[in-house]
């Protein structure tokens, strides 16, 4: 089944403890992206990647890192999480030449 | 800051009526426009996209684009309770940094 898989689905952590949210897609899509969704603020782009080893900042990149070493994987790294990073995170992928984002199921992160 | 604006709602319509959802965007250079539907607790899914001025129809859905007015709309004909969801307008300003509105919550009353 074609899908974007995020893990974990739920995560509770404490301030300053490094964490990684994984994202993997099995559709051979070139484009991948991370969003956070907050009430009243909607979906905001954190980082995106047009292809392997190519990443760029979205609108809210502060406090996040990404890497794209393989086409299928695009992990989101929070080196030192803070409470203002408590949010619902979505990974998405998109094939070249078709502007349709396929979203993962989301990761609900709580930073205490 | 490039923006996409939507009324948060809720927009309540009776079953069988036409639901009209609206969106405005700030970047005149925007090239492509999208409507995503998001059910509560689920991820967004694309339902319509439009590139050119005018109307685009797909089943019960019609997307309308007016670049001069920087306005995008989505019409849902014969609204069903299963259409109750949040509808997200999204815009590509030409950089693949897709910008989403905050969404309009639609409630279709049986």
XYZ file of N, CA and C in Angstrom:
666
model
N 0.850 -1.192 0.000
C 0.000 0.000 0.000
C 0.888 1.244 0.000
N 0.569 2.190 -0.905
C 1.300 3.449 -0.984
C 1.005 4.278 0.254
N 2.057 4.696 0.947
C 1.786 5.459 2.152
C 3.010 6.222 2.632
N 2.716 7.188 3.508
C 3.738 7.922 4.242
C 3.597 7.489 5.703
N 4.668 6.984 6.249
C 4.623 6.415 7.598
C 5.441 7.280 8.544
N 4.775 7.752 9.585
C 5.441 8.524 10.621
C 5.467 7.712 11.912
N 6.538 7.861 12.654
C 6.622 7.260 13.982
C 7.419 8.154 14.917
N 6.998 8.248 16.196
C 5.818 7.593 16.752
C 4.535 8.366 16.457
N 3.412 7.820 16.824
C 2.124 8.491 16.663
C 1.901 9.504 17.792
N 2.337 9.150 18.969
C 2.255 10.037 20.131
C 3.600 10.021 20.845
N 4.003 11.176 21.353
C 5.274 11.268 22.061
C 5.173 12.339 23.130
N 5.504 11.939 24.351
C 5.601 12.889 25.458
C 7.048 12.888 25.914
N 7.637 14.070 26.000
C 9.033 14.162 26.392
C 9.220 15.365 27.316
N 10.453 15.559 27.742
C 10.759 16.684 28.636
C 11.668 17.667 27.927
N 11.663 18.871 28.386
C 12.478 19.932 27.797
C 13.944 19.522 27.733
N 14.531 19.704 26.552
C 15.953 19.482 26.388
C 16.372 18.080 25.992
N 15.457 17.140 25.989
C 15.826 15.758 25.646
C 15.666 15.542 24.139
N 16.766 15.359 23.462
C 16.774 15.216 22.002
C 15.839 14.110 21.528
N 15.129 14.390 20.445
C 14.245 13.369 19.894
C 14.233 13.437 18.365
N 13.848 12.315 17.778
C 13.710 12.217 16.324
C 12.356 11.636 15.990
N 11.661 12.274 15.069
C 10.422 11.741 14.517
C 10.745 11.236 13.116
N 10.452 9.984 12.874
C 10.818 9.415 11.580
C 9.685 9.554 10.579
N 10.063 9.642 9.315
C 9.092 9.704 8.215
C 9.660 8.900 7.064
N 8.839 8.018 6.529
C 9.271 7.191 5.414
C 8.131 7.065 4.411
N 8.475 7.141 3.124
C 7.458 6.969 2.077
C 7.912 5.891 1.092
N 6.944 5.133 0.602
C 7.254 4.012 -0.296
C 6.779 4.280 -1.720
N 6.646 5.543 -2.091
C 6.105 5.913 -3.410
C 7.180 6.496 -4.334
N 8.425 6.485 -3.890
C 9.535 7.011 -4.688
C 9.356 8.508 -5.008
N 8.743 9.225 -4.067
C 8.523 10.652 -4.281
C 9.804 11.442 -4.065
N 9.983 12.463 -4.920
C 11.163 13.315 -4.801
C 11.025 14.308 -3.645
N 9.846 14.867 -3.500
C 9.626 15.970 -2.558
C 9.107 15.430 -1.239
N 9.681 15.929 -0.140
C 9.168 15.614 1.196
C 9.201 16.876 2.039
N 8.315 16.910 3.024
C 8.173 18.138 3.797
C 7.655 17.816 5.186
N 7.955 18.691 6.140
C 7.419 18.606 7.482
C 6.592 19.843 7.778
N 5.432 19.610 8.444
C 4.553 20.679 8.879
C 4.235 20.487 10.354
N 3.921 21.586 11.000
C 3.314 21.513 12.320
C 1.946 22.185 12.249
N 1.008 21.648 13.013
C -0.349 22.174 12.992
C -0.747 22.563 14.401
N -1.083 23.826 14.560
C -1.469 24.369 15.854
C -2.820 25.054 15.733
N -3.658 24.959 16.757
C -4.982 25.613 16.710
C -4.853 27.110 16.420
N -5.627 27.574 15.458
C -5.615 28.991 15.116
C -4.477 29.418 14.213
N -3.498 28.544 14.044
C -2.337 28.886 13.198
C -2.264 28.031 11.948
N -3.014 26.974 11.926
C -3.047 26.133 10.737
C -1.783 25.314 10.555
N -1.588 24.852 9.342
C -0.406 24.074 8.972
C 0.716 25.022 8.575
N 1.841 24.889 9.227
C 2.996 25.719 8.892
C 4.171 24.827 8.525
N 4.834 25.186 7.450
C 5.926 24.359 6.942
C 7.193 24.585 7.736
N 7.855 23.493 8.124
C 9.078 23.579 8.910
C 10.302 23.489 7.982
N 10.398 22.416 7.257
C 11.454 22.182 6.267
C 10.864 21.412 5.097
N 11.533 21.523 3.959
C 11.163 20.688 2.836
C 12.415 20.247 2.102
N 12.246 19.220 1.282
C 13.366 18.660 0.531
C 12.887 18.318 -0.875
N 13.603 18.851 -1.854
C 13.239 18.586 -3.246
C 13.812 17.263 -3.739
N 14.859 16.768 -3.062
C 15.440 15.484 -3.440
C 16.537 15.126 -2.438
N 17.192 14.017 -2.656
C 18.241 13.549 -1.737
C 19.316 14.621 -1.592
N 19.696 14.863 -0.347
C 20.748 15.828 0.009
C 20.379 17.281 -0.289
N 19.107 17.546 -0.593
C 18.652 18.913 -0.855
C 17.541 19.247 0.133
N 17.834 20.149 1.068
C 16.809 20.559 2.028
C 16.765 22.079 2.098
N 15.617 22.610 2.503
C 15.474 24.055 2.603
C 14.481 24.395 3.697
N 14.639 25.592 4.236
C 13.803 26.029 5.342
C 12.413 26.403 4.862
N 11.430 26.065 5.688
C 10.089 26.555 5.489
C 9.885 27.831 6.277
N 8.695 28.001 6.797
C 8.366 29.242 7.503
C 8.749 29.242 8.983
N 8.848 28.055 9.578
C 9.136 27.980 11.018
C 10.225 26.944 11.311
N 11.468 27.147 10.807
C 12.506 26.128 10.954
C 13.260 26.159 12.290
N 13.089 27.228 13.072
C 13.900 27.386 14.279
C 13.640 26.246 15.249
N 14.728 25.647 15.738
C 14.628 24.575 16.721
C 14.504 23.188 16.114
N 14.539 23.093 14.789
C 14.396 21.814 14.097
C 15.572 21.577 13.166
N 15.860 20.296 12.933
C 16.814 19.888 11.914
C 16.206 18.765 11.108
N 16.654 18.643 9.876
C 16.223 17.540 9.026
C 17.443 17.015 8.270
N 17.271 15.831 7.693
C 18.276 15.304 6.783
C 17.567 14.484 5.724
N 18.190 14.393 4.548
C 17.610 13.582 3.462
C 18.762 12.810 2.811
N 19.141 11.731 3.489
C 20.248 10.911 3.003
C 19.759 9.833 2.045
N 18.505 9.480 2.178
C 17.899 8.504 1.269
C 16.597 9.100 0.762
N 16.181 8.669 -0.392
C 14.980 9.245 -0.982
C 13.754 8.976 -0.135
N 13.668 7.816 0.470
C 12.448 7.438 1.154
C 12.310 8.017 2.564
N 13.392 8.475 3.177
C 13.350 8.887 4.585
C 13.638 10.370 4.770
N 12.908 10.974 5.697
C 13.086 12.400 5.962
C 12.817 12.639 7.457
N 13.765 12.316 8.313
C 13.532 12.464 9.751
C 13.558 13.914 10.219
N 12.762 14.187 11.223
C 12.713 15.509 11.870
C 13.382 15.384 13.232
N 14.377 16.222 13.463
C 15.168 16.149 14.699
C 14.948 17.406 15.527
N 14.630 17.199 16.799
C 14.566 18.298 17.751
C 15.716 18.109 18.726
N 16.743 18.910 18.575
C 17.963 18.739 19.372
C 17.716 19.050 20.848
N 16.947 20.080 21.127
C 16.657 20.483 22.501
C 15.215 20.988 22.553
N 14.276 20.049 22.633
C 12.865 20.442 22.559
C 12.459 21.406 23.675
N 11.548 22.288 23.345
C 10.998 23.222 24.323
C 9.477 23.129 24.284
N 8.801 23.578 25.339
C 7.328 23.464 25.382
C 6.624 24.109 24.195
N 7.201 25.146 23.595
C 6.525 25.775 22.453
C 6.602 24.926 21.182
N 7.271 23.793 21.270
C 7.274 22.844 20.155
C 6.221 21.747 20.332
N 5.444 21.860 21.389
C 4.287 20.976 21.541
C 3.326 21.267 20.403
N 3.024 20.231 19.621
C 2.237 20.448 18.418
C 1.896 19.102 17.781
N 1.073 19.160 16.740
C 0.794 18.011 15.886
C 1.644 18.165 14.631
N 2.471 17.168 14.371
C 3.408 17.230 13.250
C 2.980 16.279 12.136
N 3.053 16.780 10.913
C 2.755 15.969 9.740
C 3.940 15.967 8.790
N 4.253 14.787 8.308
C 5.182 14.622 7.211
C 4.373 14.453 5.929
N 4.884 14.948 4.826
C 4.182 14.809 3.550
C 5.189 14.548 2.450
N 4.748 13.859 1.414
C 5.588 13.653 0.244
C 4.784 13.963 -1.009
N 5.498 14.174 -2.096
C 4.845 14.569 -3.349
C 5.721 14.126 -4.517
N 5.129 13.564 -5.566
C 5.945 13.194 -6.732
C 6.312 14.425 -7.550
N 7.376 14.308 -8.313
C 7.743 15.384 -9.220
C 6.651 15.534 -10.283
N 6.372 16.718 -10.670
C 5.430 17.043 -11.747
C 3.979 16.751 -11.400
N 3.686 16.519 -10.141
C 2.296 16.414 -9.732
C 2.176 17.057 -8.363
N 1.439 18.131 -8.275
C 1.368 18.867 -7.015
C 0.265 18.305 -6.133
N 0.522 17.135 -5.600
C -0.413 16.526 -4.660
C 0.387 16.030 -3.474
N 0.161 16.627 -2.327
C 0.844 16.215 -1.106
C 0.134 15.022 -0.483
N 0.925 14.000 -0.154
C 0.427 12.830 0.559
C 0.932 12.954 1.996
N -0.002 12.985 2.932
C 0.360 13.213 4.325
C 0.436 11.910 5.114
N 1.352 11.881 6.068
C 1.370 10.816 7.047
C 0.252 11.012 8.059
N 0.150 10.091 9.006
C -0.950 10.108 9.963
C -0.764 11.116 11.092
N 0.420 11.681 11.186
C 0.658 12.703 12.199
C 1.342 12.167 13.444
N 2.072 13.045 14.106
C 2.713 12.747 15.393
C 2.323 13.845 16.366
N 1.647 13.448 17.431
C 1.267 14.416 18.466
C 2.388 14.464 19.491
N 3.085 15.574 19.550
C 4.233 15.742 20.444
C 3.867 16.680 21.588
N 4.176 16.248 22.787
C 4.016 17.102 23.981
C 5.367 17.234 24.659
N 5.823 18.461 24.845
C 7.091 18.723 25.521
C 6.780 19.370 26.868
N 7.146 18.685 27.940
C 6.814 19.165 29.287
C 7.948 19.982 29.897
N 5.423 38.610 4.858
C 4.977 37.247 5.104
C 3.818 36.919 4.158
N 4.006 35.895 3.362
C 2.943 35.498 2.440
C 1.850 34.824 3.240
N 0.604 35.171 2.955
C -0.503 34.693 3.767
C -1.621 34.125 2.929
N -2.327 33.198 3.564
C -3.554 32.640 3.012
C -4.601 32.763 4.106
N -5.695 33.436 3.792
C -6.700 33.743 4.792
C -7.993 32.978 4.522
N -8.533 32.414 5.587
C -9.818 31.730 5.514
C -10.631 32.084 6.745
N -11.953 32.101 6.589
C -12.833 32.238 7.738
C -12.860 30.897 8.470
N -12.647 30.934 9.781
C -12.518 29.675 10.531
C -13.839 28.930 10.705
N -14.960 29.664 10.542
C -16.254 29.020 10.718
C -16.605 28.819 12.179
N -17.522 27.873 12.496
C -18.015 26.879 11.557
C -19.050 27.426 10.586
N -19.028 26.858 9.389
C -20.039 27.124 8.392
C -21.030 25.972 8.454
N -22.250 26.291 8.776
C -23.275 25.253 8.901
C -24.247 25.348 7.729
N -24.458 24.230 7.053
C -25.400 24.177 5.938
C -26.285 22.950 6.100
N -27.524 23.013 5.644
C -28.374 21.828 5.720
C -27.992 20.819 4.645
N -28.272 19.584 4.913
C -28.008 18.520 3.945
C -28.697 18.835 2.624
N -27.951 18.641 1.530
C -28.494 18.901 0.202
C -28.225 20.304 -0.316
N -27.792 21.202 0.541
C -27.518 22.584 0.138
C -26.130 22.705 -0.477
N -25.852 23.891 -1.011
C -24.517 24.189 -1.535
C -23.705 24.860 -0.428
N -22.514 24.311 -0.177
C -21.584 24.935 0.769
C -20.559 25.722 -0.030
N -20.307 26.945 0.399
C -19.362 27.822 -0.291
C -18.257 28.229 0.672
N -17.040 27.843 0.330
C -15.882 28.135 1.175
C -14.943 29.058 0.417
N -14.400 30.024 1.128
C -13.623 31.069 0.475
C -12.226 31.198 1.053
N -11.350 31.748 0.243
C -9.944 31.858 0.617
C -9.349 33.036 -0.161
N -8.551 33.849 0.506
C -7.793 34.889 -0.185
C -6.315 34.691 0.095
N -5.483 35.128 -0.841
C -4.044 34.961 -0.685
C -3.346 36.273 -0.998
N -2.162 36.447 -0.443
C -1.514 37.755 -0.536
C -0.480 37.847 -1.657
N 0.098 36.711 -2.064
C 1.186 36.759 -3.043
C 0.648 36.691 -4.463
N 0.740 37.783 -5.198
C 0.223 37.824 -6.560
C 0.946 36.862 -7.495
N 2.157 36.460 -7.123
C 2.912 35.538 -7.972
C 2.525 34.078 -7.791
N 1.565 33.805 -6.943
C 1.162 32.420 -6.676
C 0.683 31.751 -7.954
N 1.049 30.473 -8.079
C 0.842 29.792 -9.355
C -0.143 28.650 -9.293
N -0.281 28.048 -8.133
C -1.172 26.901 -8.039
C -1.894 26.932 -6.702
N -3.109 26.371 -6.730
C -4.043 26.566 -5.625
C -4.751 25.248 -5.339
N -4.938 24.975 -4.061
C -5.401 23.650 -3.665
C -6.440 23.741 -2.562
N -7.286 22.731 -2.529
C -8.198 22.536 -1.394
C -7.956 21.144 -0.823
N -7.653 21.124 0.469
C -7.488 19.874 1.200
C -8.632 19.743 2.198
N -9.047 18.530 2.417
C -10.079 18.239 3.417
C -9.411 17.490 4.565
N -9.749 17.870 5.786
C -9.178 17.224 6.957
C -10.301 16.875 7.927
N -10.535 15.588 8.079
C -11.476 15.127 9.083
C -10.812 15.208 10.453
N -11.629 15.357 11.479
C -11.122 15.492 12.835
C -10.224 14.317 13.211
N -9.017 14.612 13.647
C -8.077 13.583 14.067
C -7.373 12.875 12.929
N -7.582 13.345 11.709
C -6.965 12.704 10.535
C -6.035 13.671 9.828
N -5.346 13.153 8.828
C -4.436 13.991 8.059
C -5.154 14.612 6.865
N -4.644 15.717 6.340
C -5.278 16.356 5.184
C -5.179 15.485 3.942
N -6.188 15.588 3.077
C -6.164 14.909 1.793
C -6.614 15.885 0.717
N -5.944 15.820 -0.427
C -6.248 16.739 -1.519
C -7.587 16.375 -2.165
N -8.440 17.393 -2.351
C -9.686 17.143 -3.062
C -9.781 17.922 -4.370
N -9.138 19.077 -4.468
C -9.193 19.852 -5.701
C -7.914 20.657 -5.864
N -7.517 20.876 -7.112
C -6.462 21.826 -7.402
C -6.868 22.627 -8.637
N -6.354 23.833 -8.747
C -6.699 24.701 -9.876
C -5.523 25.600 -10.183
N -5.248 25.790 -11.466
C -4.110 26.594 -11.881
C -4.528 27.861 -12.634
N -5.683 27.784 -13.324
C -6.077 28.883 -14.207
C -7.333 29.576 -13.699
N -7.488 30.830 -14.083
C -8.701 31.563 -13.730
C -9.936 30.830 -14.237
N -10.994 30.892 -13.447
C -12.245 30.273 -13.863
C -12.655 29.170 -12.916
N -13.468 28.273 -13.443
C -14.018 27.183 -12.644
C -13.425 25.848 -13.069
N -13.325 24.964 -12.094
C -12.931 23.581 -12.367
C -13.847 22.679 -11.556
N -14.494 21.748 -12.251
C -15.487 20.897 -11.600
C -14.995 19.462 -11.510
N -15.295 18.834 -10.388
C -14.989 17.407 -10.216
C -16.077 16.828 -9.332
N -17.039 16.178 -9.964
C -18.156 15.617 -9.206
C -18.968 16.711 -8.528
N -19.130 16.603 -7.228
C -19.907 17.611 -6.492
C -19.087 18.843 -6.130
N -17.802 18.812 -6.434
C -16.909 19.905 -6.049
C -16.593 20.800 -7.251
N -16.587 22.115 -7.000
C -16.144 23.090 -7.990
C -15.178 24.048 -7.323
N -13.989 24.169 -7.899
C -13.037 25.170 -7.439
C -13.118 26.361 -8.379
N -13.021 27.552 -7.785
C -13.069 28.774 -8.573
C -11.855 29.622 -8.231
N -11.231 30.176 -9.266
C -10.039 30.994 -9.064
C -10.198 32.337 -9.765
N -9.876 33.404 -9.041
C -9.860 34.751 -9.602
C -8.539 35.384 -9.188
N -7.558 35.346 -10.087
C -6.223 35.837 -9.750
C -6.202 37.346 -9.573
N -7.029 38.045 -10.307
C -7.058 39.513 -10.177
C -7.498 39.918 -8.772
N -8.446 39.182 -8.224
C -8.937 39.462 -6.880
C -8.211 38.655 -5.814
N -7.303 37.772 -6.247
C -6.525 36.915 -5.327
C -7.479 36.128 -4.436
N -8.359 35.423 -5.080
C -9.481 34.782 -4.408
C -9.673 33.379 -4.973
N -9.822 32.423 -4.054
C -10.090 31.038 -4.434
C -11.304 30.577 -3.639
N -12.168 29.831 -4.268
C -13.313 29.319 -3.532
C -13.560 27.858 -3.871
N -14.296 27.215 -2.998
C -14.695 25.815 -3.196
C -16.190 25.725 -2.961
N -16.898 25.204 -3.955
C -18.325 24.955 -3.810
C -18.551 23.454 -3.697
N -19.362 23.084 -2.731
C -19.745 21.677 -2.581
C -21.251 21.611 -2.775
N -21.647 20.955 -3.880
C -23.081 20.819 -4.170
C -23.633 19.593 -3.465
N -24.957 19.645 -3.195
C -25.631 18.508 -2.551
C -24.832 18.046 -1.324
N -24.563 18.968 -0.435
C -23.742 18.669 0.739
C -24.303 17.504 1.543
N -23.412 16.651 2.009
C -23.771 15.480 2.796
C -23.142 15.578 4.185
N -23.730 14.929 5.187
C -23.105 14.933 6.518
C -21.650 14.456 6.486
N -21.333 13.563 5.543
C -19.954 13.063 5.430
C -18.988 14.128 4.922
N -19.510 15.250 4.435
C -18.649 16.357 4.025
C -18.213 17.210 5.217
N -18.776 16.970 6.372
C -18.413 17.728 7.573
C -16.945 17.484 7.900
N -16.165 18.539 7.846
C -14.712 18.446 8.013
C -14.166 19.869 8.011
N -12.871 19.969 8.169
C -12.191 21.258 7.996
C -11.561 21.293 6.613
N -11.787 22.375 5.896
C -11.278 22.524 4.534
C -10.142 23.541 4.536
N -8.993 23.086 4.073
C -7.780 23.885 4.075
C -7.481 24.378 2.666
N -7.329 25.662 2.534
C -6.880 26.252 1.280
C -5.352 26.304 1.310
N -4.715 25.980 0.205
C -3.254 26.015 0.141
C -2.817 26.653 -1.164
N -1.676 27.318 -1.108
C -1.175 28.058 -2.255
C 0.309 27.747 -2.432
N 0.733 27.589 -3.671
C 2.152 27.491 -3.984
C 2.576 28.819 -4.610
N 3.361 29.610 -3.868
C 3.767 30.907 -4.412
C 4.886 30.799 -5.445
N 5.179 29.588 -5.877
C 6.179 29.399 -6.917
C 7.492 28.849 -6.410
N 7.541 28.575 -5.111
C 8.793 28.116 -4.515
C 8.683 26.723 -3.915
N 7.508 26.091 -4.085
C 7.229 24.804 -3.446
C 7.209 24.895 -1.933
N 7.110 26.111 -1.418
C 6.871 26.286 0.016
C 5.369 26.466 0.190
N 4.650 25.384 0.151
C 3.195 25.435 0.195
C 2.726 26.128 1.463
N 1.841 27.088 1.279
C 1.316 27.873 2.393
C -0.152 27.529 2.569
N -0.498 27.157 3.781
C -1.869 26.760 4.089
C -2.587 27.841 4.875
N -3.887 27.955 4.631
C -4.735 28.754 5.497
C -5.043 27.977 6.761
N -5.721 28.635 7.691
C -6.029 27.998 8.969
C -7.222 27.055 8.873
N -7.931 27.081 7.744
C -9.027 26.147 7.533
C -10.377 26.699 7.929
N -11.403 26.212 7.223
C -12.794 26.521 7.545
C -13.479 25.227 7.945
N -14.097 25.258 9.122
C -14.813 24.060 9.575
C -16.224 24.079 9.002
N -16.564 23.000 8.294
C -17.886 22.860 7.685
C -18.687 21.820 8.457
N -19.930 22.191 8.774
C -20.854 21.259 9.407
C -22.084 21.127 8.519
N -22.354 19.926 8.075
C -23.539 19.664 7.262
C -24.567 19.004 8.161
N -25.692 19.673 8.294
C -26.717 19.238 9.248
C -27.721 18.317 8.566
N -27.892 17.114 9.134
C -28.834 16.138 8.564
C -30.279 16.535 8.837
